[in-house]
Coordinates of C-alpha atoms in Angstrom, one line a residue:
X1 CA -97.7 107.9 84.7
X2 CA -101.4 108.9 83.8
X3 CA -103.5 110.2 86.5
X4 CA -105.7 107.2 87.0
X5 CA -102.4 105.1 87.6
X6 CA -101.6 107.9 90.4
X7 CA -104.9 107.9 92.1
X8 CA -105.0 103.7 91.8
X9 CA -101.8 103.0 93.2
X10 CA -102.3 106.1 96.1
X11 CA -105.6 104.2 96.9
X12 CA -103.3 100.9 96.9
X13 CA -101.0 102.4 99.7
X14 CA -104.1 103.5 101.8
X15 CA -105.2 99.5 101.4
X16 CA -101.3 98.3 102.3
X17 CA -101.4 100.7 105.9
X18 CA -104.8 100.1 106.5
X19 CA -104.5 96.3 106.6
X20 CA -107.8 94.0 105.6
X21 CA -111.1 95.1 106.6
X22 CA -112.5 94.0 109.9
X23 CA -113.3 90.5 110.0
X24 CA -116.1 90.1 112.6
X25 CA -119.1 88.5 111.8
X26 CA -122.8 89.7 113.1
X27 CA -124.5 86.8 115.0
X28 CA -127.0 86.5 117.7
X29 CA -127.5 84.2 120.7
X30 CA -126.2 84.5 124.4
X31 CA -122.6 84.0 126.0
X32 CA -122.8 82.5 129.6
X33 CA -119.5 83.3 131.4
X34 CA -117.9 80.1 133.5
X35 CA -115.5 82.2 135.2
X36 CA -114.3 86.1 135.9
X37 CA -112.8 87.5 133.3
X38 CA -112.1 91.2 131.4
X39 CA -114.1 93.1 129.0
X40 CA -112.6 94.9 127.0
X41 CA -113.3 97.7 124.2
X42 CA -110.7 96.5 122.2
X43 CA -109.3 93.2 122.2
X44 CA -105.5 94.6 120.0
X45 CA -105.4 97.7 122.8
X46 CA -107.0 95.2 125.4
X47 CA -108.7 98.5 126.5
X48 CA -111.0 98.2 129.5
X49 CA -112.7 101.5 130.8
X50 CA -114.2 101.3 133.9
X51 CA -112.5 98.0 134.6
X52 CA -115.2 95.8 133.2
X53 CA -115.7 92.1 134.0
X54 CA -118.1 89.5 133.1
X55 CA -119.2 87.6 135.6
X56 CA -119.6 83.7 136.3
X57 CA -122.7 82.5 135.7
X58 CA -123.9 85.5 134.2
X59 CA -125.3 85.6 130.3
X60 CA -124.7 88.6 127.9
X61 CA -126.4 89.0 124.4
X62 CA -123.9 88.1 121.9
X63 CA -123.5 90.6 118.6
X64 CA -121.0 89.1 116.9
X65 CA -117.6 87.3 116.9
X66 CA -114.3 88.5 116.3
X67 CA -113.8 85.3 113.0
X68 CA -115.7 82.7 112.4
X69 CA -113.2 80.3 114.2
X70 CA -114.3 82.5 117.1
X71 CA -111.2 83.4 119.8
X72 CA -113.8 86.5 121.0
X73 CA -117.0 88.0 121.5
X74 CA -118.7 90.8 121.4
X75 CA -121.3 91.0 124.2
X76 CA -123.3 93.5 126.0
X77 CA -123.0 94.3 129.5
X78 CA -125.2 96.5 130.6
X79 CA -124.2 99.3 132.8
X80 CA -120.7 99.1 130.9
X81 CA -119.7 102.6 129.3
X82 CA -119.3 102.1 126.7
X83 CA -121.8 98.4 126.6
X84 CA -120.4 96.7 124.0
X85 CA -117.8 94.7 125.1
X86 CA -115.2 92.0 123.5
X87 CA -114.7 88.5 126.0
X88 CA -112.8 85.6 125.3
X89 CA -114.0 82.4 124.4
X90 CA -112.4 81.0 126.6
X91 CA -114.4 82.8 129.1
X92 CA -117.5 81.3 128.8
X93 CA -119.8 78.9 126.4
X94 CA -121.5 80.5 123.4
X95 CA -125.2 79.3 122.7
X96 CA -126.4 80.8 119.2
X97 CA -129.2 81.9 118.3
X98 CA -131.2 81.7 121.7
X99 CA -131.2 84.8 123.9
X100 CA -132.0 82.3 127.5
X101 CA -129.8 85.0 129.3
X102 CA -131.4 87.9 131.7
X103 CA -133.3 89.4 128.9
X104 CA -133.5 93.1 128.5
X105 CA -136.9 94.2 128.7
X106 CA -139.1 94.6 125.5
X107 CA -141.3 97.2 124.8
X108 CA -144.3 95.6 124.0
X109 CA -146.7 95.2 127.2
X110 CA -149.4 92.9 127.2
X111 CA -152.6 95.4 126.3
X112 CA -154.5 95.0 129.5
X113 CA -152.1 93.7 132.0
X114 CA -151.1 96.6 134.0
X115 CA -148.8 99.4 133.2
X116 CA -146.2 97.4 131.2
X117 CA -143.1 100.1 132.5
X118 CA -139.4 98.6 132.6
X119 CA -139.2 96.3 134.8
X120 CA -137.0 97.5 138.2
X121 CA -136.5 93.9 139.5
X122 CA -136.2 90.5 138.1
X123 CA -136.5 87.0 140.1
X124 CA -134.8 84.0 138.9
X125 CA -135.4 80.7 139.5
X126 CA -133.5 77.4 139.0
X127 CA -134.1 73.7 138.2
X128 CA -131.8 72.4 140.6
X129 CA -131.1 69.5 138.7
X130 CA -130.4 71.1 135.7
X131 CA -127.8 73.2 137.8
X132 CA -126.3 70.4 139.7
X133 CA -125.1 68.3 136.6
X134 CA -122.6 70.7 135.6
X135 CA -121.9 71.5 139.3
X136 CA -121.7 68.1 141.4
X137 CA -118.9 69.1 143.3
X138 CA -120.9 71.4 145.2
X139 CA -122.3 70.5 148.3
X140 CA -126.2 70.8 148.2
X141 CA -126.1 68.8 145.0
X142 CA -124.5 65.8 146.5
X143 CA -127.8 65.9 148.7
X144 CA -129.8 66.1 145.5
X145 CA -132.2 63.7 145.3
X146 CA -135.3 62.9 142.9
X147 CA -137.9 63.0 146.2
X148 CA -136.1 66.2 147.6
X149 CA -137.8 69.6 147.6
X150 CA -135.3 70.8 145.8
X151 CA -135.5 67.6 142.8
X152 CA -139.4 68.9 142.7
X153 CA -139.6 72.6 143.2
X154 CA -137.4 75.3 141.4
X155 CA -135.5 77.1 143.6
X156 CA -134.2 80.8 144.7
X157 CA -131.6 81.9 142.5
X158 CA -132.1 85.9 143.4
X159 CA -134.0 88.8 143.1
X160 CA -132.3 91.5 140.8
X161 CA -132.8 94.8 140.8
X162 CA -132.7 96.3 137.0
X163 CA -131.4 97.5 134.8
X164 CA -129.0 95.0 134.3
X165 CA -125.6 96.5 135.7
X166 CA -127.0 97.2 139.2
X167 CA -124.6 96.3 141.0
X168 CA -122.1 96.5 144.4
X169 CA -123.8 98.9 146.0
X170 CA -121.5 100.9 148.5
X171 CA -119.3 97.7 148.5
X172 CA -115.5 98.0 149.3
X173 CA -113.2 96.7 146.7
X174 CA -111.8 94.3 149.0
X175 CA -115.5 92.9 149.2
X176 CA -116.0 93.4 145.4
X177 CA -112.6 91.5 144.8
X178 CA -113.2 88.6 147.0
X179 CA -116.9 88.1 145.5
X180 CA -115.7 87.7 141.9
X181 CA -112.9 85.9 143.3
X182 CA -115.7 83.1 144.1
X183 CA -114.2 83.2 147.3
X184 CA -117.9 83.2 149.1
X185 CA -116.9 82.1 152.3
X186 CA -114.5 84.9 153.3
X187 CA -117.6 87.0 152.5
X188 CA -119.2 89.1 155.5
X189 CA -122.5 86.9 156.5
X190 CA -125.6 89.2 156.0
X191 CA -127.2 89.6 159.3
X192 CA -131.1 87.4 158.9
X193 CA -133.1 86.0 161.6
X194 CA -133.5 82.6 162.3
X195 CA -136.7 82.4 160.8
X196 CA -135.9 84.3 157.5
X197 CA -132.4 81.7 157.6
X198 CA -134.7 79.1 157.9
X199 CA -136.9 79.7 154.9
X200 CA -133.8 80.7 152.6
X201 CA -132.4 77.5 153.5
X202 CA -135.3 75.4 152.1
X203 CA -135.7 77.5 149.1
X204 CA -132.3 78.5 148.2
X205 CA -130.3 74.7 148.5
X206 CA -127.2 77.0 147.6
X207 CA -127.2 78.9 151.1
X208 CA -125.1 75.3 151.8
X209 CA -122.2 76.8 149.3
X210 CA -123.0 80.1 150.5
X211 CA -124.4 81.7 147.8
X212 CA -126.8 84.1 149.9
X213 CA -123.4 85.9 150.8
X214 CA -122.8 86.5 146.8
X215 CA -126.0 87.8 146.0
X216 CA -126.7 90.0 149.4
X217 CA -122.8 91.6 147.9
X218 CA -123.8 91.8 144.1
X219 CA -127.5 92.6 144.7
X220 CA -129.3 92.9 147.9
X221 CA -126.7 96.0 148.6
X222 CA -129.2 97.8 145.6
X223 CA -132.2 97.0 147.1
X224 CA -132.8 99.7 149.3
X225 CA -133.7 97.8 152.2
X226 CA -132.1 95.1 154.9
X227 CA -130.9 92.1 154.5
X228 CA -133.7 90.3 156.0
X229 CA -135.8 92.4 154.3
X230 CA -134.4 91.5 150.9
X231 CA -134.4 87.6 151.2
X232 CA -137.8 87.3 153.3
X233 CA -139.1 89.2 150.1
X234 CA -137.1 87.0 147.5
X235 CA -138.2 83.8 149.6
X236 CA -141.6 84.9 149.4
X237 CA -142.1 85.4 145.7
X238 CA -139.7 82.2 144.8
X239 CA -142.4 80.4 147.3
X240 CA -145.5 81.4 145.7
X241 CA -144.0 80.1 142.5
X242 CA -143.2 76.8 144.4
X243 CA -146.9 76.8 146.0
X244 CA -148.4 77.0 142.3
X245 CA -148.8 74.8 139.2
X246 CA -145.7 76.2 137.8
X247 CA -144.0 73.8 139.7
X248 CA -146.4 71.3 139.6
X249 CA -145.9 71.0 135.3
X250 CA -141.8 70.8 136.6
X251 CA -142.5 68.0 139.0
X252 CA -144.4 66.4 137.0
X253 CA -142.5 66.1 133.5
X254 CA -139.0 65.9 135.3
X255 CA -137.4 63.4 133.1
X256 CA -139.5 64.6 129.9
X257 CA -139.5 67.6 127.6
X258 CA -141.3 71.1 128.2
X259 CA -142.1 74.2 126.2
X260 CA -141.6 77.7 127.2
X261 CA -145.3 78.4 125.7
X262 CA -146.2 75.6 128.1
X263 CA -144.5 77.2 131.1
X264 CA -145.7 80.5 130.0
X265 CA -149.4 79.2 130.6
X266 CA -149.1 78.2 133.7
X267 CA -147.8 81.3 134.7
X268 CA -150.9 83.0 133.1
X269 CA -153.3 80.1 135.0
X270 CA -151.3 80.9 138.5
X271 CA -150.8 84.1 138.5
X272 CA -153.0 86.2 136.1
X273 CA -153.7 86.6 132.4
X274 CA -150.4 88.5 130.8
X275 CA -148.1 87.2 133.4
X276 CA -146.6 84.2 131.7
X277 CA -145.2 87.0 128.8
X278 CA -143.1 88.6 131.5
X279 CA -141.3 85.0 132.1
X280 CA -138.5 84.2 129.8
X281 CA -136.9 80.5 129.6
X282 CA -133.1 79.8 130.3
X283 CA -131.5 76.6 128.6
X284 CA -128.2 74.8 128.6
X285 CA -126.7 72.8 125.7
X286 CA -128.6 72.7 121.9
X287 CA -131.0 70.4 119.8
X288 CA -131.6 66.9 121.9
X289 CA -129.1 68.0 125.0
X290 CA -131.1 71.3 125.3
X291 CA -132.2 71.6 129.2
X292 CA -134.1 73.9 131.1
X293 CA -132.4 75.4 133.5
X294 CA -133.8 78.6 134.7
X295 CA -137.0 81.0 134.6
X296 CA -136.6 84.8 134.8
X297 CA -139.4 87.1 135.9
X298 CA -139.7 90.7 135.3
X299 CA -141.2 92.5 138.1
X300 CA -142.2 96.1 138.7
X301 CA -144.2 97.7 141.6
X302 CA -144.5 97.3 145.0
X303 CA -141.8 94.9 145.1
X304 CA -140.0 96.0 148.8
X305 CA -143.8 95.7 149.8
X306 CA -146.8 92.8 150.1
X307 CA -147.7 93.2 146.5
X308 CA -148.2 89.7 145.1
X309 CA -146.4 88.1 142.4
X310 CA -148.9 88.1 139.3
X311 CA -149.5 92.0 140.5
X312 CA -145.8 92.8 140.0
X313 CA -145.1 90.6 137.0
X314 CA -148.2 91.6 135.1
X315 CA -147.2 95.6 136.1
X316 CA -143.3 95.1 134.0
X317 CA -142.7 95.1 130.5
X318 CA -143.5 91.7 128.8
X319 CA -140.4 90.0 127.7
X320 CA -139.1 87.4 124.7
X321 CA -140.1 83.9 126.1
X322 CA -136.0 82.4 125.9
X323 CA -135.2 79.2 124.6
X324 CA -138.4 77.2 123.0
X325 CA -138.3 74.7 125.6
X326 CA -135.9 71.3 126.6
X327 CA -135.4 68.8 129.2
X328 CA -136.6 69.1 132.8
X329 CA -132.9 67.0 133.8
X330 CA -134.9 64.0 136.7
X331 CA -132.7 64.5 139.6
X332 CA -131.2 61.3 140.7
X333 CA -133.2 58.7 142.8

């Protein structure tokens, strides 16, 4: 046999152990997680260092899929060592080629709108009605109506300190375990006065399912501060959004569509010149069915302090805006 035949059928046999080349395909866009499951490293070893999950209701950027008749992901979780991390589809819903999840930082500031460092805390904010259609069942959207505060302001979702990852703070497992669990009402009540109770109740409508358990375990245990502290602070920003023409343009196109660049300027007009670029745009669905559902914030600054909103947003990194726009969902009359 000549020598070419040797090296060609010794390259053959390398081809036979190896098996076919990886099949994933590169891809952008955001995976939103609908339940608790594992991330792993490697979906044939199902390796998991660190004991990764994703987490419901949580988005991840999306780098590619396992085939194109996708049974996996790769994501990113932040905080995750290493990041990149392979989830199930069955885990979660897949919109491509929109990043509306918490959006990592850019790092291109607004020239002339404050320091422009990474942002250390992000606030989001829902469109209850938006939320409430995939989530009827739950007990403040049976109350949803179109005349409500909460059919006509957006509302608390949290206030989360960065980077992304941030998490459990000093939390026993059994805590941690019962949180992703969803099983909020076996969680510890964090200790607020009646007064801070009182405003969390009108801007959060979730405290009803007891979501300010959930995000006092995964996030208020990182701030640094109390537990009143944290949600008198988160109430306050989320209130100043809800006393400005942000959520005048939501209340008053409920029922039509709305651009992010249109959101984005009434950020700037509320809050400061440069502050609508650190607001990125959350949506659900794709084409016609796309919806608004949520507006993230970057902050930086004085934020366990008085510093005003438009001080703290215009001080963090700008950000992409999110989805172009969609449907501000009317709540039901």
């Amino acid at each position: 046999m000549s020598n070419a035949a040797a090296v060609f059928g010794a390259l053959l046999s390398v081809i036979v152990i190896l098996g076919p080349a990886r099949a994933e395909e590169a891809m952008t866009g955001t995976f939103t997680a609908t339940q608790t499951c594992p991330a792993f490293q490697s979906i044939r070893k199902a390796t998991n260092p660190g004991d990764i999950n994703v987490q419901t209701d949580t988005a991840y950027d999306v780098l590619a899929k396992n085939k194109p008749d996708a049974t996996h992901y790769r994501i990113v979780v932040e905080g995750a060592k290493p990041a990149e991390r392979w989830v199930s589809a069955s885990c979660g819903r897949v919109e491509a080629g929109d990043r509306t999840a918490r959006p990592r930082s850019t790092s291109r500031p607004e020239a002339g709108d404050g320091s422009g460092v990474r942002a250390t805390h992000v606030l989001a904010v829902s469109w209850e009605p938006a939320f409430c259609a995939k989530h009827a069942s739950k007990t403040e959207c049976q109350e949803l109506k179109s005349t409500s505060y909460a059919g006509t302001h957006l509302s608390l979702h949290g206030l989360w300190p960065q980077p992304r990852g941030t998490q459990y703070c000093n939390v026993p497992n059994d805590v941690k375990e019962l949180d992703r669990n969803h099983d909020w009402e076996d969680l510890p009540e964090p200790e607020l006065s009646a007064e801070t109770l009182k405003r969390l109740a009108a801007i959060m409508p979730g405290v009803q399912s007891k979501l300010q358990r959930h995000e006092w375990i995964v996030h208020g245990t990182c701030y640094g501060s109390s537990a009143d502290s944290y949600f008198s602070r988160a109430a306050g920003l989320a209130e100043a959004i809800d006393a400005s023409k942000v959520a005048q343009l939501f209340a008053e196109n409920a029922g039509r569509n709305l651009s992010a660049d249109a959101i984005r300027a009434a950020f700037d007009d509320a809050f400061g010149a440069g502050a609508g670029a650190r607001v990125t745009v959350s949506c659900s669905g794709r084409g016609d069915n796309r919806r608004i559902t949520e507006l993230v914030i970057n902050l930086a600054g004085d934020i366990t302090g008085s510093a005003p909103l438009g001080d703290l947003a215009r001080a963090a990194d700008s950000i992409d805006r999110g989805c172009p726009g969609g449907l501000v969902l009317r709540a039901p009359d």
